[in-house]
């Protein structure tokens, strides 16, 4: 009998697997060596070996770990340079570390340099350091005082009110009632009257939209007299309404007059006198009642308008609009009922089309919600786990992902990475149709963090399934 021989292809595969195992073992040894250098304070050696691993390693996990060792080594070198008073070298090391912790240290050094420049009277240099912090380390806890410092410099050195105003808005929008924000109000109040006066000039020149933009912007911040701003807004709306009234646009004028009165109730007498007897008032009232679906009372208001001006086209058109709406409402209800039947038989695409058709006829929020649910279910049929993962990742702009990362970083500050088990995000089927669970576990020798949420693919709601997960959503 002829002896069985291993095929050349099988032999080549065996050799390849052996080489791969050998390479992985070699890379692990190098990583262990780099780790040992770091743990024993030989940071330069740790960086050298980490760089070599990053360039040559084939295992992605080993490359990632090498990058972390290199980053941590640069961070420690930066701390050493800072302790020895060599800020410029520390800054270079912190930049090379390229980590959140290093960035925080970098911001502190920039701020110290800026304060020294300020003490020496070099305001332009101080501002450059403040600019560097805001540009390079926007998450630094120093941002409120940096913004305050830059506001002060922009006013004192550059007389740049616009830049100071933008910085103050950023400060208030992100840190309202912070001690630095409160202190910044003193500087802003030094020039805020100029911005109010600019809005008045825009009003006088007929640039109503620009004036409103300026005034609404001012009204958001506690550095102005809100009553004064409201009165100016009322003046702008009244000026717009007067122009429309003189042009015969009574309906539009009526709306703007009413807004003006909301901002300055003292204008009510003047507005009422100007609008007395104008039939568009009744038409406007009728339209409001139509929006509330009170068709009987709306018809009474339209009849009042026709009593003043028989065959008045706007009133007749309003009546025709109301009748079409009533017809559309009935038709929308019929179509929505048909859509519900399609939904019950899981014909989601057809149900989506019908719900959208119903919503186009009658803009009821429930039709739009049902259409959105159908769209969600269609997507869920194609890739339910992918949709569930996307819902988790997009919750409040990535809040859960950021907080999990922050928690993991917090744990790693007090634990050796080898003692921390990180499960990563896991998506699995839950009880109930179109419901999934998202899990993330972090285990240490002393503590266990088990996060779990239930995701409803129909309405994309997220429900925490334990108190730890609930707290993370707050």
XYZ file of C-alpha atoms in Angstrom:
474
model
C 0.000 0.000 0.000
C 1.110 3.557 -0.758
C 1.837 5.615 2.390
C -0.239 8.733 3.032
C 1.754 11.882 2.552
C 0.966 15.328 3.951
C 0.050 17.673 1.134
C 2.422 20.602 0.474
C -0.461 23.014 1.183
C -1.054 21.513 4.621
C 2.646 21.618 5.414
C 2.871 25.294 4.441
C -0.123 26.087 6.666
C 1.467 24.301 9.586
C 4.704 26.216 9.143
C 2.794 29.519 8.914
C 0.874 28.822 12.134
C 4.102 27.988 13.920
C 5.693 31.235 12.760
C 2.666 33.244 13.891
C 2.764 31.680 17.348
C 6.482 32.382 17.553
C 5.978 36.020 16.535
C 3.195 36.507 19.092
C 5.316 35.040 21.868
C 8.181 37.333 20.883
C 5.894 40.367 20.939
C 4.541 39.431 24.362
C 8.096 39.171 25.695
C 8.914 42.620 24.331
C 5.750 44.030 25.855
C 6.630 42.505 29.216
C 10.072 44.080 28.952
C 8.593 47.517 28.189
C 6.180 47.124 31.109
C 9.036 46.202 33.446
C 11.024 49.267 32.356
C 8.015 51.485 33.070
C 7.272 49.964 36.458
C 10.899 50.437 37.484
C 11.016 54.055 36.391
C 13.106 53.488 33.273
C 10.780 55.577 31.162
C 13.129 56.282 28.254
C 13.755 52.563 27.816
C 10.040 51.866 28.081
C 9.364 54.431 25.349
C 12.044 52.971 23.087
C 10.705 49.427 23.349
C 7.099 50.617 23.027
C 7.940 52.518 19.841
C 9.561 49.424 18.368
C 6.516 47.322 19.229
C 4.130 49.866 17.744
C 6.065 49.858 14.490
C 6.579 46.099 14.155
C 3.928 44.223 16.145
C 1.175 42.357 14.333
C -1.147 41.890 17.314
C -3.495 44.854 17.692
C -3.966 44.351 21.439
C -0.205 44.410 21.988
C 0.097 47.595 19.930
C -2.627 49.232 22.011
C -0.926 48.257 25.249
C 2.405 49.531 23.956
C 0.799 52.861 23.092
C -0.541 53.113 26.654
C 2.878 52.377 28.121
C 4.477 54.990 25.892
C 1.832 57.568 26.836
C 2.208 56.849 30.548
C 5.996 57.063 30.270
C 5.867 60.474 28.658
C 3.423 61.565 31.349
C 5.823 60.525 34.102
C 8.735 62.236 32.340
C 6.614 65.364 32.141
C 5.932 65.221 35.872
C 9.642 64.792 36.572
C 10.515 67.754 34.344
C 7.861 69.842 36.055
C 9.183 68.938 39.510
C 12.639 70.069 38.398
C 11.267 73.394 37.196
C 11.776 72.705 33.492
C 8.341 73.734 32.191
C 9.233 73.810 28.506
C 10.471 70.216 28.655
C 7.439 69.192 30.717
C 5.129 70.730 28.110
C 6.843 68.745 25.343
C 6.526 65.518 27.303
C 2.854 66.146 28.144
C 2.090 66.767 24.490
C 3.848 63.550 23.519
C 1.836 61.692 26.169
C -1.316 62.730 24.332
C -3.693 61.624 27.098
C -6.481 63.260 29.056
C -4.433 63.285 32.241
C -1.477 64.821 30.437
C -3.730 67.438 28.872
C -4.908 68.513 32.323
C -1.321 68.933 33.453
C -0.534 70.801 30.251
C -3.390 73.231 30.893
C -2.021 73.929 34.372
C 1.410 74.787 32.971
C -0.074 77.024 30.282
C -2.082 78.821 32.924
C 0.979 79.318 35.149
C 2.910 80.715 32.188
C -0.019 82.981 31.339
C -0.261 84.301 34.892
C 3.472 85.020 34.943
C 3.202 86.865 31.625
C 0.283 88.839 33.028
C 2.243 89.750 36.146
C 5.045 91.027 33.905
C 2.569 93.170 31.976
C 2.796 91.124 28.787
C -0.953 90.816 28.149
C -0.639 89.640 24.564
C 1.558 86.705 25.620
C -0.809 85.916 28.489
C -3.708 85.833 26.034
C -1.828 83.423 23.776
C -1.480 80.997 26.675
C -5.194 81.331 27.447
C -5.926 80.715 23.751
C -3.765 77.577 23.849
C -5.725 76.159 26.783
C -9.111 76.769 25.156
C -7.960 75.420 21.801
C -5.942 72.419 22.974
C -7.610 71.407 26.256
C -11.292 72.452 26.016
C -12.279 69.982 28.762
C -9.905 71.399 31.337
C -11.527 72.402 34.652
C -9.555 75.652 34.294
C -11.745 76.811 31.391
C -14.014 79.119 33.476
C -11.102 81.101 34.910
C -9.316 81.030 31.548
C -12.360 82.565 29.868
C -12.560 85.181 32.614
C -8.888 86.020 32.147
C -9.295 86.306 28.377
C -12.356 88.543 28.782
C -10.302 90.846 30.974
C -7.403 90.923 28.502
C -9.655 91.498 25.466
C -11.193 94.505 27.177
C -8.093 95.982 28.821
C -5.524 95.314 26.090
C -7.417 95.005 22.807
C -10.711 96.863 23.429
C -12.286 93.912 21.617
C -15.850 93.952 22.945
C -17.130 91.375 20.470
C -14.506 88.820 21.480
C -15.151 89.498 25.162
C -18.910 89.112 24.596
C -18.470 85.767 22.805
C -16.246 84.495 25.613
C -18.780 85.591 28.209
C -21.584 83.813 26.355
C -19.496 80.641 26.287
C -18.769 81.041 29.987
C -22.410 81.558 30.946
C -23.778 78.911 28.570
C -21.490 76.257 30.032
C -20.875 77.447 33.607
C -23.855 79.586 34.703
C -23.502 81.138 38.170
C -19.965 79.824 38.446
C -17.880 82.231 40.560
C -15.794 83.156 37.506
C -18.927 83.765 35.432
C -20.316 86.038 38.136
C -17.030 87.948 38.259
C -17.044 88.249 34.456
C -20.347 90.149 34.585
C -18.478 93.160 35.959
C -16.367 93.408 32.808
C -19.257 92.766 30.432
C -21.435 95.437 32.017
C -18.743 97.968 31.098
C -19.693 97.707 27.416
C -23.146 96.097 27.323
C -24.857 99.493 26.846
C -23.054 99.824 23.516
C -24.631 96.590 22.293
C -28.081 97.741 23.419
C -27.586 101.029 21.626
C -26.547 99.168 18.494
C -29.857 97.269 18.586
C -31.702 100.602 18.867
C -29.886 101.895 15.790
C -30.859 98.784 13.832
C -34.475 99.359 14.830
C -34.401 102.993 13.754
C -32.856 102.045 10.413
C -35.521 99.428 9.746
C -33.313 96.351 10.160
C -35.897 94.586 12.279
C -34.661 91.012 12.036
C -31.106 92.065 12.865
C -32.357 94.104 15.801
C -34.356 91.170 17.151
C -31.359 88.888 16.764
C -29.231 91.233 18.864
C -31.928 91.727 21.495
C -32.810 88.057 21.846
C -29.113 87.297 22.183
C -28.796 89.883 24.957
C -31.936 88.678 26.711
C -30.383 85.282 27.433
C -27.753 86.657 29.818
C -27.945 88.232 33.300
C -25.919 91.320 32.389
C -28.845 93.379 31.080
C -32.043 94.845 32.470
C -34.570 92.283 31.223
C -37.402 94.794 31.314
C -35.454 97.223 29.143
C -34.678 94.478 26.619
C -38.289 93.301 26.577
C -39.520 96.823 25.901
C -37.088 97.163 23.021
C -38.228 93.828 21.589
C -41.806 95.060 21.834
C -40.807 98.238 19.954
C -39.312 96.165 17.144
C -42.410 93.995 16.791
C -44.649 97.055 16.849
C -42.564 98.758 14.160
C -42.860 95.653 11.985
C -46.592 95.458 12.611
C -47.094 99.161 11.789
C -45.372 98.661 8.460
C -47.518 95.632 7.625
C -50.666 97.418 8.754
C -49.932 100.396 6.492
C -49.437 97.924 3.636
C -52.806 96.327 4.324
C -51.377 93.093 5.724
C -53.774 93.093 8.659
C -53.551 89.437 9.598
C -49.755 89.474 9.789
C -49.836 92.824 11.574
C -52.266 91.450 14.155
C -49.900 88.606 15.028
C -46.954 90.945 15.527
C -49.002 93.411 17.577
C -49.938 90.599 19.926
C -46.301 89.595 20.312
C -45.407 93.210 21.057
C -48.001 93.293 23.846
C -46.548 90.105 25.337
C -43.192 91.832 25.760
C -44.684 95.148 26.880
C -48.264 94.948 28.206
C -48.450 98.748 28.293
C -48.857 98.705 24.509
C -52.197 96.913 24.746
C -54.292 100.098 24.651
C -52.461 101.462 21.616
C -52.656 98.148 19.769
C -56.337 97.599 20.513
C -57.196 101.050 19.232
C -55.405 100.389 15.949
C -56.977 96.974 15.416
C -60.547 97.912 16.359
C -63.018 96.807 13.701
C -60.409 94.911 11.646
C -62.038 91.754 10.442
C -58.789 89.862 10.388
C -58.956 89.749 14.166
C -61.935 87.436 13.899
C -60.311 85.418 11.186
C -57.205 85.025 13.334
C -59.349 83.946 16.257
C -61.171 81.476 14.042
C -57.863 80.052 12.863
C -56.756 79.571 16.461
C -59.941 77.650 17.215
C -59.429 75.496 14.115
C -55.985 74.622 15.398
C -57.681 73.501 18.637
C -60.228 71.480 16.575
C -63.112 73.573 17.892
C -64.760 73.937 14.473
C -68.139 75.114 15.741
C -66.701 78.102 17.591
C -64.321 78.824 14.696
C -67.285 79.134 12.334
C -68.848 81.688 14.665
C -65.693 83.835 14.402
C -65.601 83.590 10.599
C -69.290 84.581 10.421
C -68.478 87.699 12.454
C -65.853 88.658 9.862
C -68.362 88.159 7.032
C -70.868 90.301 8.887
C -68.413 93.196 8.737
C -67.322 92.663 5.097
C -69.696 90.394 3.120
C -67.934 87.984 0.754
C -64.572 88.965 2.285
C -62.139 86.577 0.522
C -59.823 85.867 3.478
C -62.838 84.822 5.563
C -64.244 82.611 2.785
C -60.818 81.067 2.217
C -60.494 80.379 5.930
C -63.841 78.586 5.873
C -62.751 76.489 2.898
C -59.499 75.626 4.681
C -61.435 74.525 7.733
C -63.729 72.287 5.651
C -60.747 70.694 3.905
C -59.129 70.093 7.262
C -62.274 68.403 8.564
C -62.316 66.150 5.498
C -58.610 65.441 5.895
C -59.077 64.510 9.548
C -61.712 61.921 8.674
C -59.609 60.541 5.826
C -56.509 60.444 8.042
C -58.373 58.434 10.678
C -59.482 55.931 8.040
C -55.953 55.568 6.667
C -54.478 55.270 10.184
C -56.889 52.436 10.940
C -55.736 50.653 7.803
C -52.125 51.245 8.823
C -52.824 49.696 12.213
C -54.019 46.533 10.483
C -50.803 46.415 8.437
C -48.802 46.855 11.623
C -50.606 43.982 13.357
C -49.524 41.653 10.533
C -45.936 42.993 10.648
C -46.195 44.627 7.223
C -44.211 47.544 8.552
C -43.221 49.155 5.262
C -46.861 49.410 4.200
C -47.866 50.638 7.649
C -45.123 53.294 7.469
C -46.427 54.546 4.136
C -49.985 54.754 5.445
C -49.063 56.475 8.705
C -47.059 59.057 6.759
C -50.012 59.540 4.462
C -52.283 60.043 7.469
C -49.843 62.553 8.956
C -49.679 64.499 5.698
C -53.441 64.935 5.974
C -53.609 65.572 9.706
C -50.467 66.570 11.597
C -51.309 64.679 14.754
C -48.262 63.770 16.819
C -49.489 60.193 17.272
C -49.373 59.594 13.489
C -45.824 60.885 13.316
C -44.845 58.778 16.337
C -46.363 55.648 14.802
C -44.601 56.308 11.505
C -41.316 56.693 13.357
C -41.956 53.432 15.198
C -42.538 51.653 11.897
C -39.296 53.074 10.524
C -37.541 51.846 13.648
C -38.974 48.361 13.247
C -37.973 48.217 9.582
C -34.403 49.021 10.529
C -34.571 46.570 13.418
C -35.620 43.736 11.107
C -32.472 44.174 9.036
C -29.945 44.534 11.868
C -31.503 44.445 15.353
C -28.246 44.246 17.281
C -26.713 47.028 15.196
C -29.725 49.252 15.843
C -29.610 48.468 19.567
C -25.898 49.315 19.677
C -26.547 52.589 17.830
C -29.337 53.560 20.241
C -27.016 53.044 23.201
C -24.143 54.944 21.576
C -26.350 57.896 20.592
C -28.135 58.266 23.942
C -27.852 61.941 24.914
C -24.985 62.474 22.503
C -22.952 59.490 23.696
C -23.469 60.065 27.425
C -23.406 56.389 28.418
C -20.252 55.680 26.411
C -18.467 58.661 27.922
C -19.440 57.773 31.462
C -18.448 54.133 31.059
C -15.081 55.295 29.699
C -14.734 57.736 32.588
C -15.560 55.022 35.120
C -13.027 52.676 33.551
C -10.394 55.417 33.602
C -11.204 56.102 37.264
C -10.767 52.427 38.136
C -7.482 52.210 36.230
C -6.091 55.072 38.317
C -6.235 52.867 41.399
C -5.824 49.416 39.879
C -3.240 47.697 37.757
C -4.710 47.200 34.278
C -4.031 43.485 34.486
C -6.392 43.283 37.477
C -9.275 44.920 35.618
C -11.564 42.875 33.410
C -13.469 44.944 30.866
C -16.209 43.061 29.000
C -16.853 45.752 26.403
C -20.350 46.420 25.124
C -22.489 43.301 24.618
C -25.874 43.301 22.916
C -28.246 40.365 23.438
C -31.895 39.486 22.987
C -34.208 40.394 25.860
C -37.693 39.317 26.857
C -40.486 40.702 24.694
C -40.611 41.379 21.001
C -38.080 43.825 19.589
C -36.394 44.263 22.927
C -32.678 43.826 23.510
C -30.301 44.198 26.405
C -27.066 46.148 26.390
C -24.511 45.068 28.974
C -21.132 46.350 30.100
C -19.222 44.728 32.945
C -16.115 45.962 34.751
C -14.588 43.571 37.270
C -11.775 44.229 39.751
C -10.459 42.071 42.576
C -12.501 44.132 45.064
C -15.445 45.594 43.135
C -17.910 44.608 40.444
C -19.708 47.043 38.147
C -22.510 45.446 36.155
C -24.347 47.804 33.820
C -27.437 46.603 31.962
C -30.186 48.367 30.042
C -33.210 47.160 28.089
C -33.607 48.745 24.651
C -36.988 48.917 22.934
C -36.324 48.914 19.206
C -39.881 50.045 18.494
C -39.692 53.454 20.160
C -35.918 53.428 20.861
C -36.432 53.938 24.564
C -33.796 52.801 27.055
C -34.723 51.408 30.477
C -32.081 50.778 33.162
C -32.384 47.325 34.726
C -30.472 48.089 37.914
C -29.759 51.093 40.095
C -26.148 51.358 38.937
C -27.289 51.692 35.327
C -30.022 54.143 36.311
C -27.522 56.387 38.094
C -25.326 56.450 35.000
C -28.201 57.941 32.975
C -28.844 60.875 35.312
